[in-house]
Amino acid sequence: MPDLIGRSRVDVYRIMRNNGLYFVTEGPGSNIDRWFEVTAQSPRPGVEIRWHGEATLTVTNVNPKGPRAVPRLIDLTHAEALLAMHQAQLYFDPVGPGSSNGTWKVVLAQSVAPGTKVAWHAQITVRVAMSKPAAIKPVAPVATPPAVAAGSVINGTGFKIGVATWYNYIPGRCATWYLPKGTKITIRDLFTGKAITCIISDREWHSGNHVVDLSETQFAQLAPLWKGVISVKVTW
């Protein structure tokens, strides 16, 4: 008896004809001969049966290579995201802290909304981090009147307040979603007062209060890499 599990309808007809055997089907699509693949068989593979013997095949009408819904990955751990995508038979490409060496811990955002139908084995992009951002306590803008909201422009100087993360990138370069490439910005850690400068040369997603993605080298000048996320003020 040949091994037919996972075989398509066309393959089953060819294999069974070549072996001088017959089969009957049961399961979704079997009554109209519109099934896609075999999920179980009797007798099992390798069992000797007589010439022109008959096997019973359990089949499914679900196309194993058809479109499938993208699972929700946000807030999943590394292991949970891998399992979810494996079960959906999809792939993902992580970007952000820990993505270059596979040490990231949690998914912060995904490029395709959960539930969207995509092709079998399609790849989506996910933004990841070493840890889930903690809730940011309100911090009064440095040298800014309380009535002025973060993201305003005062005396020709613009600023935003939010969180910074890091990824494997060129030292001295960084990424934002709201300023043009080539802009020189200053990033100040709101809890330590430490500050650095960098040139925007990459683009990041607009996600929540995420205001800048720093190179690994420059993030380390503000805080230990294991923190993953810090509260900052970006000035330009």
PDB file of C-alpha atoms in Angstrom:
ATOM      1  CA  MET A   1       0.000   0.000   0.000  1.00  0.00           C
ATOM      2  CA  PRO A   2       1.594   3.346  -1.031  1.00  0.00           C
ATOM      3  CA  ASP A   3       1.779   6.337   1.312  1.00  0.00           C
ATOM      4  CA  LEU A   4      -0.983   8.723   0.222  1.00  0.00           C
ATOM      5  CA  ILE A   5      -1.247  11.045   3.217  1.00  0.00           C
ATOM      6  CA  GLY A   6      -0.765  14.652   2.145  1.00  0.00           C
ATOM      7  CA  ARG A   7      -1.099  13.738  -1.527  1.00  0.00           C
ATOM      8  CA  SER A   8      -3.273  15.768  -3.887  1.00  0.00           C
ATOM      9  CA  ARG A   9      -6.240  14.322  -5.770  1.00  0.00           C
ATOM     10  CA  VAL A  10      -4.255  14.153  -9.028  1.00  0.00           C
ATOM     11  CA  ASP A  11      -1.330  12.388  -7.314  1.00  0.00           C
ATOM     12  CA  VAL A  12      -3.619   9.818  -5.680  1.00  0.00           C
ATOM     13  CA  TYR A  13      -5.262   8.856  -8.971  1.00  0.00           C
ATOM     14  CA  ARG A  14      -1.838   8.474 -10.633  1.00  0.00           C
ATOM     15  CA  ILE A  15      -0.234   6.473  -7.811  1.00  0.00           C
ATOM     16  CA  MET A  16      -3.139   4.106  -7.306  1.00  0.00           C
ATOM     17  CA  ARG A  17      -3.502   3.465 -11.041  1.00  0.00           C
ATOM     18  CA  ASN A  18       0.211   2.701 -11.346  1.00  0.00           C
ATOM     19  CA  ASN A  19      -0.061   0.217  -8.456  1.00  0.00           C
ATOM     20  CA  GLY A  20      -3.175  -1.501  -9.839  1.00  0.00           C
ATOM     21  CA  LEU A  21      -5.275  -0.450  -6.841  1.00  0.00           C
ATOM     22  CA  TYR A  22      -8.611   1.287  -6.229  1.00  0.00           C
ATOM     23  CA  PHE A  23      -9.838   3.637  -3.518  1.00  0.00           C
ATOM     24  CA  VAL A  24     -12.959   5.204  -2.056  1.00  0.00           C
ATOM     25  CA  THR A  25     -13.028   8.540  -0.274  1.00  0.00           C
ATOM     26  CA  GLU A  26     -14.806   9.935   2.746  1.00  0.00           C
ATOM     27  CA  GLY A  27     -14.789  13.409   4.236  1.00  0.00           C
ATOM     28  CA  PRO A  28     -15.351  16.991   2.984  1.00  0.00           C
ATOM     29  CA  GLY A  29     -15.563  17.148  -0.824  1.00  0.00           C
ATOM     30  CA  SER A  30     -15.525  13.381  -1.313  1.00  0.00           C
ATOM     31  CA  ASN A  31     -19.138  13.155  -2.531  1.00  0.00           C
ATOM     32  CA  ILE A  32     -18.496  15.498  -5.482  1.00  0.00           C
ATOM     33  CA  ASP A  33     -14.848  14.602  -6.058  1.00  0.00           C
ATOM     34  CA  ARG A  34     -13.737  18.142  -5.198  1.00  0.00           C
ATOM     35  CA  TRP A  35     -11.293  17.365  -2.421  1.00  0.00           C
ATOM     36  CA  PHE A  36      -7.695  18.654  -2.240  1.00  0.00           C
ATOM     37  CA  GLU A  37      -5.623  16.181  -0.238  1.00  0.00           C
ATOM     38  CA  VAL A  38      -5.592  12.985   1.812  1.00  0.00           C
ATOM     39  CA  THR A  39      -5.503  13.315   5.606  1.00  0.00           C
ATOM     40  CA  ALA A  40      -5.698   9.588   6.545  1.00  0.00           C
ATOM     41  CA  GLN A  41      -5.797   6.184   4.880  1.00  0.00           C
ATOM     42  CA  SER A  42      -6.716   2.557   5.515  1.00  0.00           C
ATOM     43  CA  PRO A  43      -4.811   0.269   5.144  1.00  0.00           C
ATOM     44  CA  ARG A  44      -1.791   2.143   6.397  1.00  0.00           C
ATOM     45  CA  PRO A  45       1.262   2.679   4.136  1.00  0.00           C
ATOM     46  CA  GLY A  46       3.399  -0.425   3.578  1.00  0.00           C
ATOM     47  CA  VAL A  47       0.668  -2.982   4.215  1.00  0.00           C
ATOM     48  CA  GLU A  48       0.456  -5.619   1.447  1.00  0.00           C
ATOM     49  CA  ILE A  49      -2.947  -5.876  -0.230  1.00  0.00           C
ATOM     50  CA  ARG A  50      -4.160  -7.900  -3.214  1.00  0.00           C
ATOM     51  CA  TRP A  51      -4.009  -6.624  -6.781  1.00  0.00           C
ATOM     52  CA  HIS A  52      -7.020  -4.394  -7.508  1.00  0.00           C
ATOM     53  CA  GLY A  53      -7.572  -4.124  -3.767  1.00  0.00           C
ATOM     54  CA  GLU A  54      -9.412  -1.096  -2.389  1.00  0.00           C
ATOM     55  CA  ALA A  55      -8.277   1.478   0.163  1.00  0.00           C
ATOM     56  CA  THR A  56     -10.386   3.981   2.105  1.00  0.00           C
ATOM     57  CA  LEU A  57      -9.050   7.517   2.119  1.00  0.00           C
ATOM     58  CA  THR A  58     -10.126  10.357   4.397  1.00  0.00           C
ATOM     59  CA  VAL A  59      -9.896  13.607   2.451  1.00  0.00           C
ATOM     60  CA  THR A  60     -10.405  17.368   2.938  1.00  0.00           C
ATOM     61  CA  ASN A  61     -11.691  20.095   0.662  1.00  0.00           C
ATOM     62  CA  VAL A  62      -9.509  22.737   2.313  1.00  0.00           C
ATOM     63  CA  ASN A  63      -6.813  23.838  -0.133  1.00  0.00           C
ATOM     64  CA  PRO A  64      -3.522  23.461   1.806  1.00  0.00           C
ATOM     65  CA  LYS A  65      -1.949  26.124  -0.422  1.00  0.00           C
ATOM     66  CA  GLY A  66      -4.906  28.509  -0.526  1.00  0.00           C
ATOM     67  CA  PRO A  67      -5.165  31.973   1.075  1.00  0.00           C
ATOM     68  CA  ARG A  68      -5.145  32.078   4.866  1.00  0.00           C
ATOM     69  CA  ALA A  69      -5.821  34.705   7.524  1.00  0.00           C
ATOM     70  CA  VAL A  70      -2.887  36.462   9.192  1.00  0.00           C
ATOM     71  CA  PRO A  71      -2.938  35.755  12.948  1.00  0.00           C
ATOM     72  CA  ARG A  72      -2.684  38.510  15.552  1.00  0.00           C
ATOM     73  CA  LEU A  73       0.961  38.672  16.620  1.00  0.00           C
ATOM     74  CA  ILE A  74       1.052  41.907  18.649  1.00  0.00           C
ATOM     75  CA  ASP A  75       2.100  41.292  22.282  1.00  0.00           C
ATOM     76  CA  LEU A  76       3.052  37.668  21.512  1.00  0.00           C
ATOM     77  CA  THR A  77       6.420  36.376  22.681  1.00  0.00           C
ATOM     78  CA  HIS A  78       9.087  35.134  20.264  1.00  0.00           C
ATOM     79  CA  ALA A  79       8.030  31.494  20.717  1.00  0.00           C
ATOM     80  CA  GLU A  80       4.297  32.274  20.519  1.00  0.00           C
ATOM     81  CA  ALA A  81       4.717  34.257  17.279  1.00  0.00           C
ATOM     82  CA  LEU A  82       6.743  31.452  15.678  1.00  0.00           C
ATOM     83  CA  LEU A  83       4.078  28.891  16.612  1.00  0.00           C
ATOM     84  CA  ALA A  84       1.195  31.061  15.340  1.00  0.00           C
ATOM     85  CA  MET A  85       2.874  31.652  11.979  1.00  0.00           C
ATOM     86  CA  HIS A  86       3.880  27.997  11.643  1.00  0.00           C
ATOM     87  CA  GLN A  87       0.288  26.899  12.195  1.00  0.00           C
ATOM     88  CA  ALA A  88      -0.897  29.436   9.594  1.00  0.00           C
ATOM     89  CA  GLN A  89       1.871  28.284   7.200  1.00  0.00           C
ATOM     90  CA  LEU A  90       3.138  31.857   6.893  1.00  0.00           C
ATOM     91  CA  TYR A  91       6.486  33.572   7.459  1.00  0.00           C
ATOM     92  CA  PHE A  92       7.569  36.831   9.072  1.00  0.00           C
ATOM     93  CA  ASP A  93      10.568  39.152   8.914  1.00  0.00           C
ATOM     94  CA  PRO A  94      11.339  40.865  12.263  1.00  0.00           C
ATOM     95  CA  VAL A  95      12.816  44.368  12.489  1.00  0.00           C
ATOM     96  CA  GLY A  96      13.926  46.190  15.616  1.00  0.00           C
ATOM     97  CA  PRO A  97      16.010  45.406  18.712  1.00  0.00           C
ATOM     98  CA  GLY A  98      17.194  41.800  18.756  1.00  0.00           C
ATOM     99  CA  SER A  99      15.997  41.029  15.218  1.00  0.00           C
ATOM    100  CA  SER A 100      19.496  40.630  13.764  1.00  0.00           C
ATOM    101  CA  ASN A 101      20.450  37.752  16.071  1.00  0.00           C
ATOM    102  CA  GLY A 102      17.034  36.328  16.993  1.00  0.00           C
ATOM    103  CA  THR A 103      17.130  37.462  20.636  1.00  0.00           C
ATOM    104  CA  TRP A 104      14.010  39.649  20.512  1.00  0.00           C
ATOM    105  CA  LYS A 105      11.289  38.934  23.068  1.00  0.00           C
ATOM    106  CA  VAL A 106       7.957  40.489  22.021  1.00  0.00           C
ATOM    107  CA  VAL A 107       6.066  41.727  18.946  1.00  0.00           C
ATOM    108  CA  LEU A 108       5.082  45.406  19.042  1.00  0.00           C
ATOM    109  CA  ALA A 109       3.437  45.807  15.611  1.00  0.00           C
ATOM    110  CA  GLN A 110       2.772  43.950  12.361  1.00  0.00           C
ATOM    111  CA  SER A 111       2.631  45.175   8.753  1.00  0.00           C
ATOM    112  CA  VAL A 112      -0.536  43.237   7.822  1.00  0.00           C
ATOM    113  CA  ALA A 113      -3.635  43.549  10.002  1.00  0.00           C
ATOM    114  CA  PRO A 114      -4.832  40.396  11.807  1.00  0.00           C
ATOM    115  CA  GLY A 115      -7.488  38.538   9.826  1.00  0.00           C
ATOM    116  CA  THR A 116      -6.263  39.776   6.434  1.00  0.00           C
ATOM    117  CA  LYS A 117      -6.199  36.978   3.830  1.00  0.00           C
ATOM    118  CA  VAL A 118      -2.775  36.467   2.240  1.00  0.00           C
ATOM    119  CA  ALA A 119      -1.214  33.855  -0.022  1.00  0.00           C
ATOM    120  CA  TRP A 120       0.122  30.561   1.336  1.00  0.00           C
ATOM    121  CA  HIS A 121       3.708  31.013   2.601  1.00  0.00           C
ATOM    122  CA  ALA A 122       3.421  34.817   2.364  1.00  0.00           C
ATOM    123  CA  GLN A 123       5.795  36.900   4.497  1.00  0.00           C
ATOM    124  CA  ILE A 124       4.857  39.866   6.658  1.00  0.00           C
ATOM    125  CA  THR A 125       7.045  42.274   8.608  1.00  0.00           C
ATOM    126  CA  VAL A 126       6.806  42.551  12.398  1.00  0.00           C
ATOM    127  CA  ARG A 127       8.380  45.174  14.647  1.00  0.00           C
ATOM    128  CA  VAL A 128       9.922  43.546  17.705  1.00  0.00           C
ATOM    129  CA  ALA A 129      11.658  44.577  20.919  1.00  0.00           C
ATOM    130  CA  MET A 130      13.645  43.123  23.778  1.00  0.00           C
ATOM    131  CA  SER A 131      10.795  43.874  26.179  1.00  0.00           C
ATOM    132  CA  LYS A 132       7.247  45.185  26.135  1.00  0.00           C
ATOM    133  CA  PRO A 133       7.223  48.973  26.594  1.00  0.00           C
ATOM    134  CA  ALA A 134       6.204  49.941  30.097  1.00  0.00           C
ATOM    135  CA  ALA A 135       3.444  52.471  30.587  1.00  0.00           C
ATOM    136  CA  ILE A 136       5.064  55.894  30.332  1.00  0.00           C
ATOM    137  CA  LYS A 137       4.378  58.194  33.237  1.00  0.00           C
ATOM    138  CA  PRO A 138       3.590  61.781  32.208  1.00  0.00           C
ATOM    139  CA  VAL A 139       6.752  63.870  32.242  1.00  0.00           C
ATOM    140  CA  ALA A 140       6.705  67.648  31.995  1.00  0.00           C
ATOM    141  CA  PRO A 141       8.529  68.793  28.822  1.00  0.00           C
ATOM    142  CA  VAL A 142      11.956  70.175  29.622  1.00  0.00           C
ATOM    143  CA  ALA A 143      12.010  73.995  29.433  1.00  0.00           C
ATOM    144  CA  THR A 144       8.504  73.989  27.925  1.00  0.00           C
ATOM    145  CA  PRO A 145       5.462  75.738  29.423  1.00  0.00           C
ATOM    146  CA  PRO A 146       2.898  73.196  30.695  1.00  0.00           C
ATOM    147  CA  ALA A 147       0.264  74.474  28.243  1.00  0.00           C
ATOM    148  CA  VAL A 148       2.355  73.447  25.221  1.00  0.00           C
ATOM    149  CA  ALA A 149       1.750  69.889  23.992  1.00  0.00           C
ATOM    150  CA  ALA A 150       4.550  67.512  23.070  1.00  0.00           C
ATOM    151  CA  GLY A 151       5.169  67.731  19.353  1.00  0.00           C
ATOM    152  CA  SER A 152       4.723  71.509  19.143  1.00  0.00           C
ATOM    153  CA  VAL A 153       7.170  74.042  17.766  1.00  0.00           C
ATOM    154  CA  ILE A 154       8.557  76.753  20.060  1.00  0.00           C
ATOM    155  CA  ASN A 155      10.753  79.557  18.773  1.00  0.00           C
ATOM    156  CA  GLY A 156      11.459  77.600  15.591  1.00  0.00           C
ATOM    157  CA  THR A 157      12.452  74.397  17.449  1.00  0.00           C
ATOM    158  CA  GLY A 158      10.320  71.279  17.110  1.00  0.00           C
ATOM    159  CA  PHE A 159      10.165  68.396  19.540  1.00  0.00           C
ATOM    160  CA  LYS A 160       8.330  65.172  20.367  1.00  0.00           C
ATOM    161  CA  ILE A 161       8.167  63.191  23.594  1.00  0.00           C
ATOM    162  CA  GLY A 162       7.739  59.428  23.593  1.00  0.00           C
ATOM    163  CA  VAL A 163       9.814  56.239  23.647  1.00  0.00           C
ATOM    164  CA  ALA A 164      13.012  55.221  21.884  1.00  0.00           C
ATOM    165  CA  THR A 165      14.125  51.697  20.949  1.00  0.00           C
ATOM    166  CA  TRP A 166      17.227  50.338  19.244  1.00  0.00           C
ATOM    167  CA  TYR A 167      18.110  48.074  16.340  1.00  0.00           C
ATOM    168  CA  ASN A 168      21.230  46.884  14.552  1.00  0.00           C
ATOM    169  CA  TYR A 169      22.018  49.971  12.463  1.00  0.00           C
ATOM    170  CA  ILE A 170      24.784  52.382  11.462  1.00  0.00           C
ATOM    171  CA  PRO A 171      26.261  54.302  14.443  1.00  0.00           C
ATOM    172  CA  GLY A 172      25.289  57.974  14.295  1.00  0.00           C
ATOM    173  CA  ARG A 173      22.213  57.208  12.183  1.00  0.00           C
ATOM    174  CA  CYS A 174      18.609  56.681  13.297  1.00  0.00           C
ATOM    175  CA  ALA A 175      15.001  56.314  12.079  1.00  0.00           C
ATOM    176  CA  THR A 176      11.748  58.260  12.598  1.00  0.00           C
ATOM    177  CA  TRP A 177       8.360  58.300  10.893  1.00  0.00           C
ATOM    178  CA  TYR A 178       7.729  62.062  11.021  1.00  0.00           C
ATOM    179  CA  LEU A 179      10.929  63.874   9.909  1.00  0.00           C
ATOM    180  CA  PRO A 180      12.694  63.880   6.528  1.00  0.00           C
ATOM    181  CA  LYS A 181      15.908  61.958   6.021  1.00  0.00           C
ATOM    182  CA  GLY A 182      19.007  64.077   6.589  1.00  0.00           C
ATOM    183  CA  THR A 183      17.536  65.892   9.606  1.00  0.00           C
ATOM    184  CA  LYS A 184      19.857  66.144  12.603  1.00  0.00           C
ATOM    185  CA  ILE A 185      18.051  65.504  15.888  1.00  0.00           C
ATOM    186  CA  THR A 186      18.914  65.486  19.576  1.00  0.00           C
ATOM    187  CA  ILE A 187      17.610  62.699  21.812  1.00  0.00           C
ATOM    188  CA  ARG A 188      17.507  63.306  25.567  1.00  0.00           C
ATOM    189  CA  ASP A 189      16.738  60.582  28.119  1.00  0.00           C
ATOM    190  CA  LEU A 190      14.026  62.108  30.305  1.00  0.00           C
ATOM    191  CA  PHE A 191      15.066  60.148  33.393  1.00  0.00           C
ATOM    192  CA  THR A 192      18.851  60.593  33.304  1.00  0.00           C
ATOM    193  CA  GLY A 193      19.215  63.826  31.303  1.00  0.00           C
ATOM    194  CA  LYS A 194      21.811  62.225  29.004  1.00  0.00           C
ATOM    195  CA  ALA A 195      21.641  63.419  25.406  1.00  0.00           C
ATOM    196  CA  ILE A 196      23.023  62.344  22.012  1.00  0.00           C
ATOM    197  CA  THR A 197      22.619  63.515  18.410  1.00  0.00           C
ATOM    198  CA  CYS A 198      22.053  61.519  15.239  1.00  0.00           C
ATOM    199  CA  ILE A 199      21.153  61.938  11.573  1.00  0.00           C
ATOM    200  CA  ILE A 200      17.889  60.482  10.253  1.00  0.00           C
ATOM    201  CA  SER A 201      18.642  58.085   7.403  1.00  0.00           C
ATOM    202  CA  ASP A 202      15.984  55.390   7.806  1.00  0.00           C
ATOM    203  CA  ARG A 203      12.202  55.187   8.152  1.00  0.00           C
ATOM    204  CA  GLU A 204      10.232  53.447  10.920  1.00  0.00           C
ATOM    205  CA  TRP A 205       6.549  52.667  11.354  1.00  0.00           C
ATOM    206  CA  HIS A 206       4.175  55.082  13.047  1.00  0.00           C
ATOM    207  CA  SER A 207       3.259  53.071  16.132  1.00  0.00           C
ATOM    208  CA  GLY A 208       1.799  54.606  19.312  1.00  0.00           C
ATOM    209  CA  ASN A 209       4.209  56.928  21.120  1.00  0.00           C
ATOM    210  CA  HIS A 210       7.320  55.475  19.459  1.00  0.00           C
ATOM    211  CA  VAL A 211       9.337  58.551  18.366  1.00  0.00           C
ATOM    212  CA  VAL A 212      12.794  57.264  17.350  1.00  0.00           C
ATOM    213  CA  ASP A 213      14.706  54.076  16.582  1.00  0.00           C
ATOM    214  CA  LEU A 214      18.403  54.406  17.498  1.00  0.00           C
ATOM    215  CA  SER A 215      21.419  52.426  16.473  1.00  0.00           C
ATOM    216  CA  GLU A 216      22.617  49.885  19.020  1.00  0.00           C
ATOM    217  CA  THR A 217      25.719  52.018  19.679  1.00  0.00           C
ATOM    218  CA  GLN A 218      23.852  55.233  20.423  1.00  0.00           C
ATOM    219  CA  PHE A 219      21.138  53.635  22.528  1.00  0.00           C
ATOM    220  CA  ALA A 220      23.912  52.212  24.710  1.00  0.00           C
ATOM    221  CA  GLN A 221      25.170  55.792  25.307  1.00  0.00           C
ATOM    222  CA  LEU A 222      21.829  56.609  26.937  1.00  0.00           C
ATOM    223  CA  ALA A 223      20.898  53.377  28.704  1.00  0.00           C
ATOM    224  CA  PRO A 224      21.820  49.657  28.908  1.00  0.00           C
ATOM    225  CA  LEU A 225      20.685  47.696  25.838  1.00  0.00           C
ATOM    226  CA  TRP A 226      18.730  45.244  27.983  1.00  0.00           C
ATOM    227  CA  LYS A 227      16.223  48.000  28.824  1.00  0.00           C
ATOM    228  CA  GLY A 228      15.050  47.957  25.207  1.00  0.00           C
ATOM    229  CA  VAL A 229      12.794  51.015  25.596  1.00  0.00           C
ATOM    230  CA  ILE A 230      13.415  54.424  27.228  1.00  0.00           C
ATOM    231  CA  SER A 231      11.462  57.676  27.554  1.00  0.00           C
ATOM    232  CA  VAL A 232      13.002  60.472  25.527  1.00  0.00           C
ATOM    233  CA  LYS A 233      12.520  63.957  24.126  1.00  0.00           C
ATOM    234  CA  VAL A 234      13.462  64.374  20.437  1.00  0.00           C
ATOM    235  CA  THR A 235      14.403  67.897  19.389  1.00  0.00           C
ATOM    236  CA  TRP A 236      15.183  69.222  15.903  1.00  0.00           C
TER     237      TRP A 236
END
